[in-house]
Structure formats: structure tokens, C-alpha cells
Amino acid sequence: MATDAAPVTLVIGDEELLADRAIGAVVAAARAAEPEAQVQDLTGGKVEPGELTRLTSPSLFGDRSIIVVRAAHDLSKDVVAEAVGYARSPSPDAVVVFAHPGGVKGKALVDGLKKAGAAVVTIAKITKPGERLDFIKAEMRAAGRTVSADAAQALLDAVGSDLRELAAACSQLAFDTPGKAVTEAAVARYHRGRAEVSGFTVADKAVEGRLGEALEQLRWALSTGVAPVLIVSALAGGVRSLAKIGDAPRNLRGPQLASHLGMPPWKVDRVRRQLNGWGPAGLARALQAVAAADEQVKGGGTDPAYALERTVQLIVASRDGR
């Protein structure tokens, strides 16, 4: 397969946005060489023995395949052995990406893939405020903009520490602000009203099944200047948090669970309460609804407000297995 993507890539790190971007870069490189290549997105704990072999086997029709295995630390021992064996002699008709959050769990996979010659991408954890400020500046540079130190700090204060929220805010500011420089005044104008209501407020009401309150908060957020892209990002974060808690090992509690998930303990407690009434099928439908809304508010639709209202309705309807 003529592609810049390595046959097997191991992405290590639990910074979700940056790991997703690393995975996306591999997928994009593979698709640049083979635009019709199909992507199979798998979750570690659900991969059955033999499934990787089947998906990477040459097709009678010559189709190429791209297999992404997320949460690879949850792969069973048999599947780990299969993955390491495959990495020693990968198929020329497939590109495989394993995403591992780091840590001790699943270390046999990490060691085995490295020894087998897999390409390795290590994602550094962003933990300090200064590193988040650097992240904001890098996002703006990538968008062809400059941002002052005061503006970067104002944006961090307004949006918070979540990288997805920060990336979405940077993207929207770069798109909507005239001129090359994004100033503190531009940040203040764009984020007026966030003290009253934010995308997180809307997301909390929606995942808790409180439709009337969620729609009321959504309309108020839009009327006070909160950008649609920030609201859909918060909705996505809320649903993803439910999925992470729901898929977490049942034997972990308290600080251990918080550490495993990369969430502060207070957030774990809140999300666990919000998870009441949700099932796997409902979460899958909610994630699909958020993905569709994300596309629409970023230019795929003509009415972002309608798209967001419809998404909130779908999230609430997906609760309780409906």
C-alpha cells in the first residue's frame, strides 16, 4: 500500500483531543494514498480474538482498510498476542492504529508493538496553565492568527481548561475576528454572557433529561453571544463523559476511578449521577446526534440554532433506552 502512513502505529497518551488528532493524521495519510479506504473504528474491550486478523486480511476486491483500535489497554490477552504477532508481519493492504492512554494496564501491548517495529506517537499530557496558554497560541498560529498574552489568558479564563473547548473557541475566534490579531477585546466581545450560561449548562440539563430547561438555557446562551460551536462541543463532552464512566471497570472507585478516567473526582461523582437512565444504545444515538450537529454548526447546515435544538431533543429522547 503506497502511503506515508506506517502499517502499524501506536499512539500513547490520555490527552483525548491530541490523541484523536494523531489518529486522524494517520488516517488522513492513508486516505491520501487510497481515498476509498474504509475505516473500522474499534473499542479495545469489545475486540474479539480473530477480529483483527479478519479485518486486515486481503480483500478479493482489492479494497484497502484502516483499522483504529481505541482504548487498546482494554484488549484481552489473546487479542494482545494477536496484535503483536500481526505487527511483526503486517498486511500491505491495511493500516492499523492502536490508541493506548499510557500507564501500567496493557503494557504488554505497548512493549510488544514497540519491539515489533510499530511507529510510535507519544502525546504529552498538558497539565499546567502555562502549557494551555501555549496550546492556545499554537492553535491561533495554525489558523494564521496571532494572539496577545492577555487575550490568551482571557480566553483560558472564559472557556476553562478542556482542550476541546479551547480548540473550538480558538477556531471560532479565528474565523469570526477581522484582521490578523486576536485581542483581549475580541475575546471579551465574543464571550459576553458566559457568566450567565454556558454550553456546559445546556449539556448538563440535556444529559439529565430535562428537556424544557435545556432548551431554555440553550436559547438564552445563543441570545447572550455563546457561539454554537462551543455549545455543541460541550454537548459532545457531556455525552462522551457518560460513555467513559459507563465503560469504566466496575472494580474501580473513588480516586482510582478518577485517575483511570483522567477526570477530577467531583466530575466523576456528577457524571455518575447523570448516567442514571442511560444505556449503551442511547449513548450511541446521542453521540451520533452530536456528531451531526458538529458538522452543521461548522458550515454543513444553514441554521445552527435549529440544529442545536434538534440535538438537545435527540439527546433527551435517547435517555432511558428510548
PDB file of N, CA, C and O in Angstrom, residues 100-151:
ATOM      1  N   HIS A 100      -3.434   3.960  23.008  1.00  0.00           N
ATOM      2  CA  HIS A 100      -3.262   3.497  24.385  1.00  0.00           C
ATOM      3  C   HIS A 100      -3.068   4.714  25.278  1.00  0.00           C
ATOM      4  O   HIS A 100      -2.266   5.601  24.966  1.00  0.00           O
ATOM      5  N   PRO A 101      -3.774   4.808  26.418  1.00  0.00           N
ATOM      6  CA  PRO A 101      -3.670   6.006  27.254  1.00  0.00           C
ATOM      7  C   PRO A 101      -2.391   6.116  28.064  1.00  0.00           C
ATOM      8  O   PRO A 101      -2.152   7.130  28.718  1.00  0.00           O
ATOM      9  N   GLY A 102      -1.558   5.074  28.035  1.00  0.00           N
ATOM     10  CA  GLY A 102      -0.378   5.057  28.887  1.00  0.00           C
ATOM     11  C   GLY A 102      -0.690   4.373  30.206  1.00  0.00           C
ATOM     12  O   GLY A 102      -1.817   3.947  30.454  1.00  0.00           O
ATOM     13  N   GLY A 103       0.285   4.253  31.053  1.00  0.00           N
ATOM     14  CA  GLY A 103       0.068   3.578  32.329  1.00  0.00           C
ATOM     15  C   GLY A 103       0.413   2.101  32.258  1.00  0.00           C
ATOM     16  O   GLY A 103       0.843   1.578  31.225  1.00  0.00           O
ATOM     17  N   VAL A 104       0.194   1.428  33.381  1.00  0.00           N
ATOM     18  CA  VAL A 104       0.623   0.034  33.502  1.00  0.00           C
ATOM     19  C   VAL A 104      -0.303  -0.920  32.760  1.00  0.00           C
ATOM     20  O   VAL A 104       0.148  -1.894  32.143  1.00  0.00           O
ATOM     21  N   LYS A 105      -1.604  -0.646  32.807  1.00  0.00           N
ATOM     22  CA  LYS A 105      -2.549  -1.563  32.179  1.00  0.00           C
ATOM     23  C   LYS A 105      -2.297  -1.637  30.676  1.00  0.00           C
ATOM     24  O   LYS A 105      -2.213  -0.620  29.990  1.00  0.00           O
ATOM     25  N   GLY A 106      -2.190  -2.868  30.173  1.00  0.00           N
ATOM     26  CA  GLY A 106      -1.946  -3.056  28.746  1.00  0.00           C
ATOM     27  C   GLY A 106      -0.518  -2.804  28.323  1.00  0.00           C
ATOM     28  O   GLY A 106      -0.232  -2.610  27.136  1.00  0.00           O
ATOM     29  N   LYS A 107       0.407  -2.801  29.288  1.00  0.00           N
ATOM     30  CA  LYS A 107       1.809  -2.511  28.966  1.00  0.00           C
ATOM     31  C   LYS A 107       2.403  -3.568  28.038  1.00  0.00           C
ATOM     32  O   LYS A 107       3.304  -3.280  27.246  1.00  0.00           O
ATOM     33  N   ALA A 108       1.899  -4.805  28.121  1.00  0.00           N
ATOM     34  CA  ALA A 108       2.408  -5.863  27.246  1.00  0.00           C
ATOM     35  C   ALA A 108       2.180  -5.514  25.780  1.00  0.00           C
ATOM     36  O   ALA A 108       3.020  -5.811  24.924  1.00  0.00           O
ATOM     37  N   LEU A 109       1.055  -4.867  25.498  1.00  0.00           N
ATOM     38  CA  LEU A 109       0.784  -4.447  24.124  1.00  0.00           C
ATOM     39  C   LEU A 109       1.774  -3.379  23.694  1.00  0.00           C
ATOM     40  O   LEU A 109       2.352  -3.457  22.597  1.00  0.00           O
ATOM     41  N   VAL A 110       1.983  -2.378  24.550  1.00  0.00           N
ATOM     42  CA  VAL A 110       2.908  -1.294  24.220  1.00  0.00           C
ATOM     43  C   VAL A 110       4.311  -1.844  23.966  1.00  0.00           C
ATOM     44  O   VAL A 110       4.942  -1.543  22.942  1.00  0.00           O
ATOM     45  N   ASP A 111       4.796  -2.666  24.877  1.00  0.00           N
ATOM     46  CA  ASP A 111       6.143  -3.222  24.725  1.00  0.00           C
ATOM     47  C   ASP A 111       6.237  -4.098  23.480  1.00  0.00           C
ATOM     48  O   ASP A 111       7.226  -4.040  22.740  1.00  0.00           O
ATOM     49  N   GLY A 112       5.208  -4.917  23.256  1.00  0.00           N
ATOM     50  CA  GLY A 112       5.232  -5.824  22.117  1.00  0.00           C
ATOM     51  C   GLY A 112       5.209  -5.084  20.794  1.00  0.00           C
ATOM     52  O   GLY A 112       5.948  -5.433  19.860  1.00  0.00           O
ATOM     53  N   LEU A 113       4.370  -4.051  20.688  1.00  0.00           N
ATOM     54  CA  LEU A 113       4.287  -3.290  19.437  1.00  0.00           C
ATOM     55  C   LEU A 113       5.577  -2.523  19.167  1.00  0.00           C
ATOM     56  O   LEU A 113       6.045  -2.445  18.028  1.00  0.00           O
ATOM     57  N   LYS A 114       6.161  -1.963  20.224  1.00  0.00           N
ATOM     58  CA  LYS A 114       7.434  -1.254  20.040  1.00  0.00           C
ATOM     59  C   LYS A 114       8.517  -2.215  19.549  1.00  0.00           C
ATOM     60  O   LYS A 114       9.274  -1.899  18.614  1.00  0.00           O
ATOM     61  N   LYS A 115       8.574  -3.380  20.158  1.00  0.00           N
ATOM     62  CA  LYS A 115       9.588  -4.363  19.774  1.00  0.00           C
ATOM     63  C   LYS A 115       9.368  -4.857  18.355  1.00  0.00           C
ATOM     64  O   LYS A 115      10.319  -5.168  17.628  1.00  0.00           O
ATOM     65  N   ALA A 116       8.092  -4.905  17.942  1.00  0.00           N
ATOM     66  CA  ALA A 116       7.769  -5.381  16.596  1.00  0.00           C
ATOM     67  C   ALA A 116       8.048  -4.332  15.523  1.00  0.00           C
ATOM     68  O   ALA A 116       7.960  -4.622  14.335  1.00  0.00           O
ATOM     69  N   GLY A 117       8.362  -3.106  15.935  1.00  0.00           N
ATOM     70  CA  GLY A 117       8.722  -2.069  14.964  1.00  0.00           C
ATOM     71  C   GLY A 117       7.608  -1.112  14.598  1.00  0.00           C
ATOM     72  O   GLY A 117       7.716  -0.391  13.596  1.00  0.00           O
ATOM     73  N   ALA A 118       6.541  -1.074  15.389  1.00  0.00           N
ATOM     74  CA  ALA A 118       5.451  -0.147  15.103  1.00  0.00           C
ATOM     75  C   ALA A 118       5.927   1.296  15.261  1.00  0.00           C
ATOM     76  O   ALA A 118       6.794   1.596  16.086  1.00  0.00           O
ATOM     77  N   ALA A 119       5.362   2.182  14.450  1.00  0.00           N
ATOM     78  CA  ALA A 119       5.626   3.613  14.637  1.00  0.00           C
ATOM     79  C   ALA A 119       4.966   4.056  15.937  1.00  0.00           C
ATOM     80  O   ALA A 119       3.870   3.609  16.267  1.00  0.00           O
ATOM     81  N   VAL A 120       5.634   4.931  16.685  1.00  0.00           N
ATOM     82  CA  VAL A 120       5.131   5.349  17.993  1.00  0.00           C
ATOM     83  C   VAL A 120       4.960   6.863  18.020  1.00  0.00           C
ATOM     84  O   VAL A 120       5.862   7.610  17.658  1.00  0.00           O
ATOM     85  N   VAL A 121       3.765   7.296  18.426  1.00  0.00           N
ATOM     86  CA  VAL A 121       3.481   8.718  18.624  1.00  0.00           C
ATOM     87  C   VAL A 121       3.132   8.900  20.098  1.00  0.00           C
ATOM     88  O   VAL A 121       2.159   8.323  20.582  1.00  0.00           O
ATOM     89  N   THR A 122       3.932   9.684  20.804  1.00  0.00           N
ATOM     90  CA  THR A 122       3.699   9.905  22.234  1.00  0.00           C
ATOM     91  C   THR A 122       3.085  11.277  22.453  1.00  0.00           C
ATOM     92  O   THR A 122       3.621  12.293  21.997  1.00  0.00           O
ATOM     93  N   ILE A 123       1.934  11.288  23.125  1.00  0.00           N
ATOM     94  CA  ILE A 123       1.209  12.531  23.393  1.00  0.00           C
ATOM     95  C   ILE A 123       1.550  13.011  24.805  1.00  0.00           C
ATOM     96  O   ILE A 123       1.306  12.299  25.777  1.00  0.00           O
ATOM     97  N   ALA A 124       2.086  14.204  24.899  1.00  0.00           N
ATOM     98  CA  ALA A 124       2.429  14.765  26.209  1.00  0.00           C
ATOM     99  C   ALA A 124       1.165  15.292  26.892  1.00  0.00           C
ATOM    100  O   ALA A 124       0.329  15.936  26.260  1.00  0.00           O
ATOM    101  N   LYS A 125       1.028  15.002  28.169  1.00  0.00           N
ATOM    102  CA  LYS A 125      -0.114  15.474  28.951  1.00  0.00           C
ATOM    103  C   LYS A 125       0.037  16.963  29.242  1.00  0.00           C
ATOM    104  O   LYS A 125       1.095  17.410  29.687  1.00  0.00           O
ATOM    105  N   ILE A 126      -1.007  17.724  28.968  1.00  0.00           N
ATOM    106  CA  ILE A 126      -0.998  19.152  29.273  1.00  0.00           C
ATOM    107  C   ILE A 126      -1.646  19.354  30.634  1.00  0.00           C
ATOM    108  O   ILE A 126      -2.840  19.071  30.805  1.00  0.00           O
ATOM    109  N   THR A 127      -0.865  19.791  31.605  1.00  0.00           N
ATOM    110  CA  THR A 127      -1.366  19.895  32.977  1.00  0.00           C
ATOM    111  C   THR A 127      -1.267  21.299  33.561  1.00  0.00           C
ATOM    112  O   THR A 127      -2.026  21.641  34.464  1.00  0.00           O
ATOM    113  N   LYS A 128      -0.369  22.133  33.059  1.00  0.00           N
ATOM    114  CA  LYS A 128      -0.124  23.440  33.666  1.00  0.00           C
ATOM    115  C   LYS A 128      -0.818  24.552  32.887  1.00  0.00           C
ATOM    116  O   LYS A 128      -0.965  24.457  31.660  1.00  0.00           O
ATOM    117  N   PRO A 129      -1.243  25.609  33.585  1.00  0.00           N
ATOM    118  CA  PRO A 129      -1.867  26.744  32.887  1.00  0.00           C
ATOM    119  C   PRO A 129      -0.988  27.306  31.774  1.00  0.00           C
ATOM    120  O   PRO A 129      -1.486  27.663  30.703  1.00  0.00           O
ATOM    121  N   GLY A 130       0.316  27.377  32.026  1.00  0.00           N
ATOM    122  CA  GLY A 130       1.222  27.896  31.002  1.00  0.00           C
ATOM    123  C   GLY A 130       1.215  27.043  29.746  1.00  0.00           C
ATOM    124  O   GLY A 130       1.322  27.569  28.622  1.00  0.00           O
ATOM    125  N   GLU A 131       1.068  25.736  29.908  1.00  0.00           N
ATOM    126  CA  GLU A 131       1.020  24.844  28.750  1.00  0.00           C
ATOM    127  C   GLU A 131      -0.276  25.040  27.965  1.00  0.00           C
ATOM    128  O   GLU A 131      -0.286  24.946  26.735  1.00  0.00           O
ATOM    129  N   ARG A 132      -1.362  25.337  28.674  1.00  0.00           N
ATOM    130  CA  ARG A 132      -2.618  25.607  27.976  1.00  0.00           C
ATOM    131  C   ARG A 132      -2.553  26.938  27.228  1.00  0.00           C
ATOM    132  O   ARG A 132      -3.129  27.077  26.143  1.00  0.00           O
ATOM    133  N   LEU A 133      -1.865  27.907  27.803  1.00  0.00           N
ATOM    134  CA  LEU A 133      -1.668  29.170  27.088  1.00  0.00           C
ATOM    135  C   LEU A 133      -0.850  28.936  25.821  1.00  0.00           C
ATOM    136  O   LEU A 133      -1.148  29.504  24.755  1.00  0.00           O
ATOM    137  N   ASP A 134       0.173  28.098  25.915  1.00  0.00           N
ATOM    138  CA  ASP A 134       0.967  27.756  24.731  1.00  0.00           C
ATOM    139  C   ASP A 134       0.099  27.040  23.694  1.00  0.00           C
ATOM    140  O   ASP A 134       0.248  27.245  22.477  1.00  0.00           O
ATOM    141  N   PHE A 135      -0.826  26.196  24.178  1.00  0.00           N
ATOM    142  CA  PHE A 135      -1.729  25.489  23.275  1.00  0.00           C
ATOM    143  C   PHE A 135      -2.614  26.490  22.525  1.00  0.00           C
ATOM    144  O   PHE A 135      -2.807  26.379  21.303  1.00  0.00           O
ATOM    145  N   ILE A 136      -3.148  27.482  23.240  1.00  0.00           N
ATOM    146  CA  ILE A 136      -3.980  28.497  22.606  1.00  0.00           C
ATOM    147  C   ILE A 136      -3.197  29.245  21.532  1.00  0.00           C
ATOM    148  O   ILE A 136      -3.676  29.450  20.410  1.00  0.00           O
ATOM    149  N   LYS A 137      -1.972  29.625  21.859  1.00  0.00           N
ATOM    150  CA  LYS A 137      -1.145  30.358  20.892  1.00  0.00           C
ATOM    151  C   LYS A 137      -0.842  29.504  19.664  1.00  0.00           C
ATOM    152  O   LYS A 137      -0.865  29.999  18.527  1.00  0.00           O
ATOM    153  N   ALA A 138      -0.589  28.211  19.882  1.00  0.00           N
ATOM    154  CA  ALA A 138      -0.317  27.316  18.757  1.00  0.00           C
ATOM    155  C   ALA A 138      -1.548  27.139  17.872  1.00  0.00           C
ATOM    156  O   ALA A 138      -1.445  27.091  16.641  1.00  0.00           O
ATOM    157  N   GLU A 139      -2.731  27.042  18.502  1.00  0.00           N
ATOM    158  CA  GLU A 139      -3.975  26.925  17.729  1.00  0.00           C
ATOM    159  C   GLU A 139      -4.185  28.167  16.863  1.00  0.00           C
ATOM    160  O   GLU A 139      -4.581  28.070  15.698  1.00  0.00           O
ATOM    161  N   MET A 140      -3.918  29.319  17.425  1.00  0.00           N
ATOM    162  CA  MET A 140      -4.088  30.554  16.667  1.00  0.00           C
ATOM    163  C   MET A 140      -3.071  30.646  15.524  1.00  0.00           C
ATOM    164  O   MET A 140      -3.400  31.070  14.411  1.00  0.00           O
ATOM    165  N   ARG A 141      -1.833  30.230  15.797  1.00  0.00           N
ATOM    166  CA  ARG A 141      -0.820  30.250  14.736  1.00  0.00           C
ATOM    167  C   ARG A 141      -1.230  29.322  13.599  1.00  0.00           C
ATOM    168  O   ARG A 141      -1.069  29.658  12.423  1.00  0.00           O
ATOM    169  N   ALA A 142      -1.753  28.153  13.951  1.00  0.00           N
ATOM    170  CA  ALA A 142      -2.184  27.200  12.924  1.00  0.00           C
ATOM    171  C   ALA A 142      -3.312  27.773  12.078  1.00  0.00           C
ATOM    172  O   ALA A 142      -3.468  27.411  10.909  1.00  0.00           O
ATOM    173  N   ALA A 143      -4.097  28.676  12.665  1.00  0.00           N
ATOM    174  CA  ALA A 143      -5.194  29.319  11.931  1.00  0.00           C
ATOM    175  C   ALA A 143      -4.739  30.595  11.222  1.00  0.00           C
ATOM    176  O   ALA A 143      -5.556  31.313  10.641  1.00  0.00           O
ATOM    177  N   GLY A 144      -3.436  30.865  11.286  1.00  0.00           N
ATOM    178  CA  GLY A 144      -2.906  32.050  10.623  1.00  0.00           C
ATOM    179  C   GLY A 144      -3.125  33.338  11.382  1.00  0.00           C
ATOM    180  O   GLY A 144      -3.123  34.422  10.797  1.00  0.00           O
ATOM    181  N   ARG A 145      -3.308  33.236  12.716  1.00  0.00           N
ATOM    182  CA  ARG A 145      -3.571  34.410  13.534  1.00  0.00           C
ATOM    183  C   ARG A 145      -2.510  34.561  14.618  1.00  0.00           C
ATOM    184  O   ARG A 145      -1.790  33.624  14.939  1.00  0.00           O
ATOM    185  N   THR A 146      -2.468  35.754  15.199  1.00  0.00           N
ATOM    186  CA  THR A 146      -1.662  35.980  16.392  1.00  0.00           C
ATOM    187  C   THR A 146      -2.612  36.279  17.542  1.00  0.00           C
ATOM    188  O   THR A 146      -3.740  36.747  17.331  1.00  0.00           O
ATOM    189  N   VAL A 147      -2.156  36.029  18.766  1.00  0.00           N
ATOM    190  CA  VAL A 147      -2.970  36.311  19.945  1.00  0.00           C
ATOM    191  C   VAL A 147      -2.057  36.852  21.029  1.00  0.00           C
ATOM    192  O   VAL A 147      -0.972  36.318  21.273  1.00  0.00           O
ATOM    193  N   SER A 148      -2.467  37.935  21.660  1.00  0.00           N
ATOM    194  CA  SER A 148      -1.644  38.525  22.712  1.00  0.00           C
ATOM    195  C   SER A 148      -1.709  37.658  23.963  1.00  0.00           C
ATOM    196  O   SER A 148      -2.616  36.835  24.132  1.00  0.00           O
ATOM    197  N   ALA A 149      -0.735  37.865  24.844  1.00  0.00           N
ATOM    198  CA  ALA A 149      -0.710  37.096  26.095  1.00  0.00           C
ATOM    199  C   ALA A 149      -1.962  37.366  26.920  1.00  0.00           C
ATOM    200  O   ALA A 149      -2.557  36.454  27.498  1.00  0.00           O
ATOM    201  N   ASP A 150      -2.405  38.626  26.959  1.00  0.00           N
ATOM    202  CA  ASP A 150      -3.607  38.973  27.720  1.00  0.00           C
ATOM    203  C   ASP A 150      -4.839  38.322  27.117  1.00  0.00           C
ATOM    204  O   ASP A 150      -5.737  37.854  27.843  1.00  0.00           O
ATOM    205  N   ALA A 151      -4.905  38.275  25.792  1.00  0.00           N
ATOM    206  CA  ALA A 151      -6.056  37.668  25.123  1.00  0.00           C
ATOM    207  C   ALA A 151      -6.090  36.165  25.357  1.00  0.00           C
ATOM    208  O   ALA A 151      -7.156  35.580  25.582  1.00  0.00           O
TER     209      ALA A 151
END
